[in-house]
Amino acid sequence: MFDLEKERHRTYLEHGYLRHHLTKKELKDFNNWKNDVKRLYAFASFGDAYKIPEILKWILDRRAVEEAIEQWENWTDEQRKTKWRKLMFSALWSCPDRAAAVLETTTRGFMAPGYAISDVIHFLSKWQSQRPVDEFKAHAEILCDVVVTVFNRFPPGYVAPRQNTIWQLTNGVDLLRTVSLYKCLKEKNVLFHSNTLRNIAKRLAASPQHKHDALQMAIEAIPEQGTDLDSGAWSALCTSILSLRPGQINTDDGFSAADAFVILLEHGFAPNMVHYTAVIRSLCLTDQNEIAEEVFQTMQRHNIEPDIVLWSTLLDGGKRALSPSNIESVVKGALGGNDIDVPFLNDLLVSLLHFCKAEPSKNTQSSPGYVAAFGPMLHFYSKIFHMAPLQALIPVDLSMYLDGQQRLDIPAKWQLAQQLFPALDMAMSAVQDKLDPTDATLSIMFLAYVRSLTQPINLISLYAYFRQEISKGSPIATKLVREKGTFAYDVLIKALCAFPGMLRAALDIVGDMLKSTLEERSKAVDAMKQSLEGSEVTPPPLHPAPSVFTWSILLHGFSREKGSGERILAQMRQYGVEPNLVTWNTLIAGYARNQDVNKTVLSLQRLEASGHEADDFTLRAFSRLVNRELALKKMENALTKRAAQADRKEAEDKRMASIISGSVERRRPSPL
């Protein structure tokens, strides 16, 4: 756990510096402390195999340490100065789990030696890494908080932690604590090595709320003599800072990928295709399509040829912006580079569906969720993909369906989608031979077909057909389920839940999924193989178990029925599926829609208790409440009550500890 040779070298360097700044008595104390620490490291490294020398017989046990802590406030300054080393070292040796608390208590108004504080923190940061996961996380949070508290008690430069200590302190704690520790150490003039800053920045860059801090650390980490920001580790960090994912979009975070890109360029960053793609994706996700276009043009001016990933990124940006002209421009560019592939064609089909869904206010169709996209999508699909795989999933004759369309058209109220047809025609005409659709292609078309159905009886018939295909072992249907999980089931359940009186039908689908899970199927296969002495057996395909998305969709459907949401949540947990953020948001939205203030507040508290953080969807769900002031007041009261309960528990714990110690033991004189 400890590199003893490295520790000896560090002690040598420290002694060389401090011998010019300490008195003879202080230097002797330094040497004694360092010798003890070396023995502590040996004990921690070798455990029971380490023979404790006679010179350390003075070490206090756990009970004596606890007693000394209780008496600390009553000691004079001289007593504290004399006894601190013995108490602190005994805590590290006998009860390292209590040493952080000892450090925090004994530095209140007392100037312990800076080198000793550094050693204590270093030892505990290494010791905790050897604990079981739960213990490690709990102790890491405590230690990080204690370090911030302790450092704020001393003047800048008083404690000089090792770089490895800083990394160990930040490793395993949440990002808020990491940022808090970093800012505290900066205020205390602690110097950071370039590698330390870069490693911390790498963690922060994964969070959209901390990308600004990550960028600041990355710039600070650049050595004065400069560095190659295009090398492996630096390049990966820059990519992470510039990258956003769809679920990370929050315009209130104050982070701009474009600004970060410019700052990195000013510091010598020479972006490649991956970096340009990352920043363009981030700009598209935050609706900054004009800036994304400028970045793209800059890339072209530097003679960097776009690849299919970048074309797909720009296509996604055009889809999000509902810009047919942008999509047409992207298709022309991709055709010029011969970069059309199946995923790109899938994205085009999704764009057509998205454009149709984006005009619900113009849709006078009475059926909920209706989207008139399947006909045109099937038209383009049939030009480039084999029809048989899709036909295996849909009960109607698709050839006759196509023949029934007199022209490629959709209702006048879906005008925006029609503007995509020229781009789709260009892309499809570039495909010479029919392609095999991927599972993603089939999923897109299946979704479009479900959204085109206007009567619940058609949805029920579709599921009956799909279930029959699964039962027969249809290669296409079973492969789709194997690769895409519950997607087809989720789409059907969501569509059924949108129709009044169809919740029972949606439950029936979930019931089929619960009857047999993939795990049970595996057990059945093993049993049959053993009984048939090695002869190959093909077990009947089974439905997948409901996923967290399946349960969340069902929860949304039942949220309009009073009391049903909690029953669905209970069933979900009964079958071993834990709620995610989507589940909690769905529950909150349901209660808020029904104006149930108490349950809305309770669900918000349960969301936080489960380890999730509220997002934009949570706030949007909460905003459905009319009486939001009452809800906020209830939340404030709950927080006050929780804090009071925590205080009472802490007081009770101290009282019990005092009882356990025993009145006789407490009356003994201090072992120090």
XYZ file of C-alpha atoms in Angstrom:
672
model
C 0.000 0.000 0.000
C 2.912 2.360 0.764
C 6.162 2.776 -1.168
C 8.565 2.927 1.778
C 11.530 3.918 -0.366
C 9.598 6.850 -1.820
C 8.558 7.926 1.681
C 12.183 7.858 2.850
C 13.182 10.058 -0.075
C 10.406 12.532 0.672
C 11.441 12.710 4.343
C 15.019 13.418 3.244
C 13.859 16.332 1.064
C 11.583 17.699 3.784
C 14.384 17.539 6.348
C 16.701 19.372 3.984
C 14.241 22.233 3.751
C 12.921 22.375 7.318
C 16.335 22.240 9.049
C 16.778 25.835 7.937
C 13.399 26.916 9.339
C 12.909 24.948 12.581
C 14.509 25.133 16.010
C 16.541 22.191 17.274
C 13.609 21.071 19.424
C 11.179 21.353 16.504
C 13.578 19.497 14.217
C 13.871 16.718 16.792
C 10.057 16.497 16.944
C 10.014 16.326 13.146
C 12.472 13.426 13.074
C 10.595 11.560 15.812
C 7.319 11.997 13.957
C 8.808 10.823 10.676
C 10.363 7.755 12.285
C 6.997 6.861 13.801
C 5.272 7.389 10.468
C 7.721 5.011 8.782
C 6.753 2.354 11.329
C 3.086 3.120 10.704
C 3.558 2.588 6.964
C 5.329 -0.714 7.638
C 2.527 -1.815 9.962
C -0.118 -0.864 7.380
C 1.772 -2.688 4.635
C 2.565 -5.935 6.469
C -0.321 -6.146 8.943
C -0.062 -8.889 11.560
C 3.316 -9.938 10.160
C 4.790 -6.671 11.443
C 6.351 -6.967 14.884
C 5.587 -3.843 16.888
C 8.833 -2.519 18.400
C 9.170 -1.750 22.086
C 9.600 1.912 21.294
C 5.913 2.108 20.308
C 4.463 0.600 23.473
C 3.055 4.047 24.294
C 0.411 3.842 21.529
C -3.116 4.318 22.861
C -5.910 1.889 22.066
C -9.282 2.911 20.637
C -10.939 3.546 24.000
C -8.071 5.684 25.220
C -8.188 7.717 22.002
C -11.937 8.322 22.458
C -11.369 9.432 26.063
C -8.613 11.816 25.012
C -10.854 13.375 22.386
C -13.516 14.025 25.023
C -10.938 15.773 27.215
C -9.301 17.761 24.403
C -11.404 20.885 24.958
C -10.293 21.033 28.590
C -6.575 20.907 27.840
C -4.357 23.953 27.937
C -2.433 25.090 24.874
C 0.761 23.643 26.337
C -0.912 20.272 26.983
C -2.238 20.180 23.433
C 1.171 20.995 22.017
C 2.777 18.248 24.077
C 0.146 15.545 23.583
C -1.133 16.119 20.025
C 1.473 13.930 18.326
C 0.765 10.971 20.647
C -3.024 11.287 20.251
C -2.989 11.751 16.495
C -0.530 8.958 15.843
C -2.432 6.577 18.146
C -5.615 7.280 16.204
C -3.877 6.428 12.925
C -2.509 3.215 14.393
C -5.372 1.944 16.571
C -8.499 3.353 14.911
C -7.838 4.928 11.493
C -11.600 5.066 10.906
C -11.748 7.711 13.673
C -8.553 9.548 12.732
C -10.254 12.065 10.417
C -12.560 13.092 13.259
C -9.570 13.360 15.596
C -7.787 15.606 13.094
C -10.833 17.856 12.735
C -11.363 18.105 16.505
C -7.751 18.732 17.436
C -7.140 21.486 14.865
C -9.841 23.744 16.267
C -7.781 26.658 17.485
C -4.575 24.608 17.583
C -1.690 24.899 15.106
C -0.568 21.320 14.623
C 2.627 20.956 12.532
C 1.896 21.320 8.834
C 4.115 18.396 7.842
C 2.274 16.131 10.322
C -1.161 17.196 9.026
C 0.039 16.402 5.509
C 1.196 12.932 6.614
C -2.093 12.238 8.415
C -4.166 13.127 5.366
C -1.869 11.153 3.064
C -2.047 8.047 5.230
C -5.840 8.168 5.496
C -6.270 8.746 1.757
C -4.218 5.599 1.097
C -5.776 3.579 3.928
C -9.345 4.211 2.787
C -8.574 2.897 -0.714
C -8.122 -0.575 0.831
C -11.590 -0.558 2.436
C -14.678 -2.294 0.977
C -16.559 -0.148 -1.539
C -19.272 1.120 0.826
C -16.788 1.947 3.585
C -14.436 3.584 1.100
C -17.116 5.883 -0.296
C -18.391 6.925 3.138
C -14.894 7.570 4.520
C -13.746 9.356 1.355
C -16.595 11.860 1.678
C -15.841 12.438 5.375
C -12.117 12.841 4.774
C -12.621 15.260 1.880
C -14.922 17.425 4.018
C -12.461 17.326 6.920
C -9.554 18.364 4.680
C -11.478 21.401 3.407
C -12.417 22.333 6.981
C -8.885 21.888 8.320
C -7.164 23.759 5.477
C -9.486 26.724 5.951
C -8.210 27.026 9.539
C -4.601 27.616 8.524
C -2.836 30.332 6.523
C -1.899 29.751 2.867
C 1.117 27.513 2.402
C 0.962 26.082 5.929
C 0.132 22.531 4.775
C 1.697 21.127 1.597
C -0.119 17.948 0.522
C 1.427 15.448 -1.863
C 0.092 15.316 -5.437
C -0.851 11.681 -4.902
C -2.790 12.713 -1.800
C -4.821 15.243 -3.781
C -5.681 12.635 -6.382
C -6.612 10.063 -3.738
C -8.859 12.617 -2.009
C -10.777 13.398 -5.192
C -11.012 9.789 -6.326
C -14.289 8.339 -5.119
C -16.074 11.493 -3.972
C -18.790 13.341 -5.868
C -17.868 16.136 -8.239
C -19.184 18.900 -5.984
C -16.748 17.837 -3.270
C -13.981 17.584 -5.849
C -14.548 21.167 -6.987
C -14.840 22.375 -3.387
C -11.524 20.735 -2.478
C -9.815 22.139 -5.566
C -10.968 25.701 -4.844
C -9.969 25.401 -1.194
C -6.469 24.190 -2.059
C -6.073 26.936 -4.661
C -6.977 29.570 -2.089
C -4.314 28.096 0.213
C -1.643 28.393 -2.513
C -1.268 24.640 -2.936
C 0.613 23.882 -6.144
C -0.873 21.323 -8.536
C 1.163 19.164 -10.866
C 0.018 19.156 -14.484
C -0.904 15.456 -14.312
C -2.952 15.971 -11.142
C -4.984 18.766 -12.717
C -5.452 16.842 -15.929
C -6.718 13.745 -14.123
C -9.185 15.764 -12.047
C -10.301 17.696 -15.132
C -10.954 14.412 -16.925
C -13.465 13.422 -14.225
C -15.158 16.808 -14.233
C -15.405 16.975 -18.017
C -17.873 14.077 -18.027
C -20.426 16.278 -16.242
C -22.065 19.191 -18.101
C -22.357 21.118 -14.820
C -18.577 20.987 -14.342
C -17.222 21.377 -17.871
C -16.311 24.998 -17.168
C -14.225 23.895 -14.162
C -12.662 21.138 -16.257
C -11.702 23.660 -18.939
C -10.181 25.965 -16.316
C -8.124 23.097 -14.876
C -7.030 21.967 -18.329
C -5.711 25.432 -19.173
C -4.021 25.687 -15.778
C -2.417 22.278 -16.328
C -0.600 23.410 -19.477
C 3.073 23.844 -18.482
C 4.696 27.249 -18.982
C 6.904 25.823 -21.709
C 3.783 24.552 -23.459
C 2.729 21.049 -24.398
C 1.305 19.081 -27.282
C -2.447 19.276 -26.796
C -2.846 16.810 -29.654
C -1.091 13.994 -27.799
C -3.121 11.056 -26.503
C -4.064 12.105 -22.950
C -4.505 15.791 -23.792
C -6.490 15.051 -26.919
C -8.865 12.786 -24.970
C -9.370 15.493 -22.324
C -10.139 18.155 -24.938
C -12.615 15.831 -26.640
C -14.350 15.144 -23.327
C -14.628 18.858 -22.523
C -16.121 19.647 -25.922
C -18.550 16.718 -25.953
C -22.187 16.745 -24.866
C -24.758 13.981 -24.997
C -28.509 14.508 -25.542
C -29.314 13.855 -21.880
C -26.754 16.458 -20.756
C -28.299 19.527 -22.369
C -28.834 22.351 -19.896
C -28.497 25.910 -21.131
C -28.309 27.186 -17.544
C -24.922 25.555 -16.935
C -23.160 28.532 -18.478
C -20.869 26.332 -20.568
C -20.405 27.054 -24.258
C -18.687 24.455 -26.425
C -17.906 27.187 -28.954
C -16.179 29.375 -26.351
C -14.283 26.382 -24.964
C -13.178 25.490 -28.496
C -11.809 29.002 -29.052
C -9.973 29.010 -25.692
C -8.332 25.673 -26.468
C -7.313 26.934 -29.910
C -5.693 29.983 -28.279
C -3.567 27.635 -26.182
C -2.180 25.696 -29.122
C -4.883 23.092 -29.647
C -4.872 21.719 -33.208
C -8.210 19.902 -33.544
C -8.660 16.804 -35.645
C -11.820 15.248 -37.032
C -12.848 13.783 -33.658
C -12.614 17.167 -31.943
C -14.524 18.976 -34.683
C -17.223 16.329 -34.519
C -17.450 16.682 -30.725
C -17.845 20.454 -30.766
C -20.286 20.413 -33.696
C -22.412 17.784 -31.933
C -22.454 19.876 -28.753
C -23.468 22.979 -30.701
C -26.236 21.117 -32.507
C -27.560 19.697 -29.234
C -27.781 23.223 -27.807
C -29.535 24.633 -30.906
C -26.509 26.633 -32.061
C -26.700 25.413 -35.625
C -25.348 28.601 -37.208
C -22.214 28.424 -35.076
C -21.950 24.707 -35.861
C -21.997 25.592 -39.560
C -19.224 28.159 -39.013
C -17.101 25.552 -37.215
C -17.732 23.125 -40.060
C -16.599 25.696 -42.626
C -13.492 26.419 -40.545
C -12.703 22.715 -40.580
C -13.019 22.586 -44.353
C -10.757 25.628 -44.727
C -8.097 23.628 -42.869
C -8.473 20.861 -45.472
C -9.937 18.338 -43.056
C -12.340 16.113 -44.967
C -15.524 15.190 -43.048
C -16.263 11.529 -42.455
C -19.623 9.765 -42.171
C -19.747 10.328 -38.409
C -19.547 14.082 -38.898
C -22.130 13.975 -41.706
C -24.458 12.061 -39.386
C -23.822 14.652 -36.672
C -24.747 17.477 -39.031
C -27.793 15.512 -40.173
C -28.919 15.204 -36.560
C -28.432 18.959 -36.175
C -30.619 19.625 -39.222
C -33.262 17.274 -37.841
C -33.296 19.020 -34.462
C -33.504 22.433 -36.142
C -36.287 21.192 -38.470
C -34.264 22.532 -41.391
C -34.889 20.702 -44.707
C -32.283 22.893 -46.426
C -29.589 21.892 -43.924
C -30.434 18.215 -44.357
C -30.342 18.544 -48.139
C -26.918 20.201 -47.904
C -25.662 17.380 -45.672
C -26.921 14.724 -48.070
C -25.163 16.442 -50.990
C -21.925 16.557 -48.993
C -22.162 12.910 -47.964
C -22.866 11.866 -51.551
C -19.828 13.829 -52.724
C -17.627 11.881 -50.347
C -19.324 8.528 -51.034
C -20.114 8.362 -47.337
C -23.685 7.059 -47.473
C -24.163 3.965 -45.294
C -27.052 2.203 -43.554
C -26.865 4.190 -40.275
C -26.957 7.417 -42.317
C -30.004 6.177 -44.230
C -31.612 5.209 -40.926
C -31.046 8.760 -39.701
C -32.820 10.091 -42.778
C -35.848 7.877 -42.093
C -35.866 9.073 -38.473
C -35.698 12.661 -39.697
C -38.846 12.150 -41.764
C -40.650 10.700 -38.741
C -39.349 13.532 -36.542
C -40.559 16.208 -38.964
C -44.031 14.702 -38.964
C -44.098 14.495 -35.154
C -42.982 18.129 -34.907
C -46.295 19.417 -36.276
C -48.872 18.067 -33.812
C -50.785 21.345 -33.616
C -51.627 21.070 -37.304
C -52.733 17.472 -36.962
C -56.526 17.269 -36.774
C -56.482 13.484 -36.516
C -58.497 12.453 -33.440
C -56.356 9.414 -32.606
C -53.729 10.103 -29.908
C -50.136 9.984 -31.081
C -51.054 9.597 -34.746
C -48.250 10.414 -37.186
C -48.759 10.093 -40.948
C -45.158 9.145 -41.711
C -45.260 5.406 -42.384
C -46.458 5.639 -46.006
C -43.662 7.945 -47.226
C -41.106 6.144 -45.071
C -42.139 2.805 -46.569
C -41.832 4.312 -50.050
C -38.197 5.293 -49.445
C -37.464 2.134 -47.462
C -38.609 -0.046 -50.364
C -36.178 1.687 -52.718
C -33.063 0.676 -50.808
C -33.910 -2.160 -48.394
C -35.212 -5.662 -48.840
C -38.894 -5.783 -47.923
C -39.016 -9.310 -46.447
C -37.511 -8.549 -43.011
C -39.989 -5.727 -42.375
C -42.861 -7.808 -43.723
C -42.083 -10.438 -41.085
C -42.932 -7.912 -38.361
C -46.106 -6.377 -39.804
C -49.347 -8.258 -40.523
C -50.491 -6.214 -43.557
C -49.269 -6.892 -47.094
C -46.686 -4.152 -47.573
C -46.603 -4.553 -51.357
C -50.328 -3.921 -51.540
C -49.880 -1.080 -49.054
C -47.407 0.558 -51.443
C -49.638 -0.075 -54.450
C -52.492 1.584 -52.589
C -50.567 4.825 -52.409
C -51.400 6.676 -55.596
C -48.582 9.137 -55.071
C -45.881 9.952 -52.570
C -47.832 12.321 -50.442
C -48.960 12.977 -46.930
C -51.814 15.216 -45.742
C -51.501 18.921 -46.425
C -51.134 19.623 -42.731
C -47.752 17.812 -42.787
C -46.155 20.246 -45.256
C -42.825 20.496 -43.437
C -42.097 16.795 -43.857
C -42.691 16.978 -47.613
C -39.756 19.351 -47.929
C -37.482 16.451 -46.998
C -38.436 14.391 -50.033
C -35.768 15.871 -52.389
C -32.984 15.022 -49.902
C -34.371 11.513 -49.417
C -34.626 10.993 -53.177
C -30.996 12.026 -53.623
C -29.787 9.664 -50.928
C -31.853 6.700 -52.053
C -30.842 7.112 -55.690
C -27.212 6.649 -54.664
C -27.929 3.071 -53.514
C -27.517 0.734 -56.455
C -28.319 -2.629 -54.854
C -30.888 -3.434 -52.186
C -29.477 -3.511 -48.653
C -30.283 -5.670 -45.660
C -31.991 -3.587 -42.986
C -30.395 -3.561 -39.545
C -32.335 -4.073 -36.344
C -32.246 -0.293 -35.944
C -33.844 0.109 -39.384
C -36.620 -2.341 -38.531
C -37.199 -0.677 -35.155
C -37.619 2.721 -36.841
C -40.124 1.353 -39.336
C -41.991 -0.614 -36.673
C -42.348 2.550 -34.599
C -43.610 4.501 -37.611
C -46.171 1.785 -38.370
C -47.461 1.778 -34.788
C -47.787 5.575 -34.870
C -49.838 5.294 -38.072
C -52.548 3.131 -36.485
C -55.682 5.049 -35.571
C -57.673 2.367 -33.729
C -56.685 0.380 -30.631
C -58.026 -2.817 -32.212
C -55.301 -2.492 -34.844
C -52.659 -2.249 -32.125
C -54.037 -5.339 -30.408
C -54.009 -7.213 -33.719
C -50.421 -6.123 -34.352
C -49.315 -7.406 -30.958
C -51.167 -10.698 -31.486
C -49.293 -11.135 -34.761
C -45.936 -10.172 -33.211
C -46.492 -12.532 -30.286
C -47.324 -15.341 -32.694
C -44.109 -14.699 -34.629
C -42.147 -14.878 -31.390
C -43.879 -18.124 -30.429
C -43.092 -19.658 -33.829
C -39.446 -18.679 -33.479
C -39.421 -16.246 -36.403
C -35.722 -15.427 -37.014
C -36.475 -11.762 -37.714
C -38.749 -11.194 -34.705
C -36.569 -13.096 -32.233
C -33.417 -11.322 -33.451
C -35.123 -7.965 -33.059
C -36.052 -8.818 -29.463
C -32.591 -10.180 -28.761
C -30.854 -7.063 -30.106
C -33.345 -4.360 -29.119
C -34.789 -5.846 -25.946
C -38.215 -4.533 -25.001
C -38.359 -1.826 -27.691
C -41.203 -3.317 -29.756
C -43.207 -4.091 -26.608
C -42.602 -0.621 -25.184
C -43.820 1.040 -28.386
C -47.041 -0.978 -28.364
C -47.667 -0.475 -24.630
C -47.162 3.276 -24.947
C -49.534 3.480 -27.920
C -52.233 1.449 -26.127
C -51.964 3.530 -22.936
C -52.781 6.642 -24.977
C -56.261 5.293 -25.823
C -59.018 5.498 -23.179
C -59.924 2.104 -21.730
C -56.854 0.337 -23.112
C -54.802 0.069 -19.915
C -55.923 -3.533 -19.413
C -54.648 -4.431 -22.885
C -51.301 -2.809 -22.054
C -51.177 -4.819 -18.817
C -51.780 -8.012 -20.777
C -48.617 -7.375 -22.785
C -46.616 -6.827 -19.600
C -48.187 -10.005 -18.254
C -46.838 -11.962 -21.220
C -43.414 -10.489 -20.591
C -43.522 -11.498 -16.933
C -44.550 -15.080 -17.604
C -41.133 -16.047 -18.792
C -37.862 -14.207 -18.587
C -34.700 -14.773 -20.522
C -33.070 -16.132 -17.363
C -35.765 -18.817 -17.022
C -35.285 -19.676 -20.650
C -31.562 -20.204 -20.046
C -32.321 -22.579 -17.171
C -34.793 -24.501 -19.323
C -32.210 -24.866 -22.076
C -29.637 -26.279 -19.674
C -32.143 -28.759 -18.246
C -33.242 -29.995 -21.670
C -29.679 -30.375 -22.884
C -28.743 -32.449 -19.888
C -31.793 -34.691 -20.194
C -31.192 -35.351 -23.887
C -27.534 -36.242 -23.358
C -25.999 -33.651 -25.588
C -28.567 -33.617 -28.397
C -29.205 -30.095 -29.633
C -32.460 -28.551 -28.546
C -33.966 -25.276 -29.733
C -36.126 -23.933 -26.920
C -39.198 -21.913 -27.772
C -38.372 -18.197 -27.903
C -39.660 -16.205 -24.959
C -40.586 -12.602 -24.306
C -38.034 -10.374 -22.588
C -38.655 -9.308 -19.000
C -40.048 -5.759 -18.664
C -37.289 -3.173 -18.500
C -37.252 -0.006 -16.430
C -38.552 1.791 -19.541
C -41.441 -0.656 -19.847
C -42.449 -0.030 -16.247
C -42.058 3.743 -16.642
C -44.355 3.734 -19.679
C -46.912 1.670 -17.798
C -46.590 4.000 -14.809
C -47.296 6.982 -17.046
C -50.395 5.286 -18.426
C -51.765 4.502 -14.964
C -50.822 7.868 -13.435
C -54.287 9.200 -14.208
C -55.856 6.573 -11.982
C -55.668 7.452 -8.307
C -53.442 5.086 -6.333
C -52.414 3.026 -9.348
C -49.005 4.637 -9.699
C -47.776 3.288 -6.361
C -49.058 -0.205 -7.193
C -47.129 -0.187 -10.474
C -44.016 1.046 -8.646
C -44.385 -1.734 -6.066
C -44.762 -4.383 -8.805
C -41.747 -2.993 -10.591
C -39.586 -3.454 -7.502
C -41.136 -6.823 -6.799
C -39.713 -8.035 -10.108
C -36.252 -6.673 -9.305
C -36.305 -3.465 -11.359
C -35.248 -0.282 -9.565
C -36.744 3.064 -10.653
C -34.511 5.402 -12.632
C -34.791 9.157 -13.088
C -37.381 8.731 -15.850
C -39.532 6.621 -13.530
C -39.442 9.216 -10.743
C -40.162 12.057 -13.154
C -43.132 10.123 -14.503
C -44.489 9.578 -10.996
C -43.963 13.233 -10.063
C -45.690 14.408 -13.250
C -48.663 12.137 -12.543
C -49.151 13.415 -8.999
C -48.622 17.027 -10.077
C -51.151 16.615 -12.884
C -53.659 15.356 -10.311
C -52.751 18.296 -8.011
C -51.698 15.959 -5.204
C -49.217 18.220 -3.408
C -48.245 15.781 -0.653
C -47.393 12.904 -2.984
C -45.616 15.213 -5.429
C -43.339 16.444 -2.656
C -42.852 12.910 -1.313
C -41.891 11.652 -4.764
C -39.353 14.474 -5.147
C -37.804 13.467 -1.839
C -37.715 9.810 -2.882
C -36.021 10.802 -6.145
C -33.220 12.515 -4.224
C -33.010 9.706 -1.657
C -32.466 7.204 -4.489
C -29.300 9.056 -5.521
C -30.694 10.881 -8.563
C -30.612 14.616 -9.215
C -33.588 16.598 -10.457
C -33.305 17.655 -14.113
C -35.298 19.863 -16.484
C -37.966 17.181 -16.830
C -38.358 17.065 -13.049
C -38.890 20.816 -12.892
C -41.293 20.647 -15.818
C -43.270 17.931 -14.050
C -43.291 19.918 -10.790
C -44.570 22.991 -12.644
C -47.847 21.177 -13.344
C -48.809 21.897 -9.740
C -51.096 24.892 -9.359
C -50.243 25.410 -5.684
C -46.459 25.323 -5.998
C -45.948 27.605 -3.000
C -47.550 25.044 -0.691
C -45.353 22.307 -2.178
C -42.196 24.355 -1.633
C -43.239 25.071 1.953
C -43.800 21.367 2.597
C -40.376 20.568 1.126
C -38.766 23.198 3.369
C -40.547 21.767 6.430
C -39.416 18.263 5.478
C -35.791 19.403 5.161
C -35.982 21.119 8.559
C -37.467 17.991 10.120
C -34.800 15.799 8.532
C -32.023 18.043 9.859
C -33.560 17.927 13.353
C -33.749 14.131 13.208
C -30.090 13.967 12.167
C -29.119 16.189 15.099
C -31.101 14.031 17.526
C -29.501 10.875 16.142
C -26.023 12.353 16.513
C -26.764 13.373 20.094
C -28.127 9.902 20.869
C -25.050 8.251 19.351
C -22.800 10.364 21.538
C -24.909 9.556 24.596
C -24.715 5.811 23.906
C -20.962 6.013 23.347
C -20.649 7.726 26.683
C -22.703 5.012 28.391
C -20.634 2.259 26.797
C -17.395 3.863 27.938
C -18.665 3.619 31.525
C -18.622 6.205 34.258
C -15.655 4.632 35.982
C -13.543 4.715 32.849
C -14.450 8.348 32.234
C -13.223 9.304 35.709
C -9.799 7.865 35.057
C -7.016 10.406 34.492
C -6.017 10.984 30.879
C -3.674 8.304 29.520
C -1.721 11.112 27.945
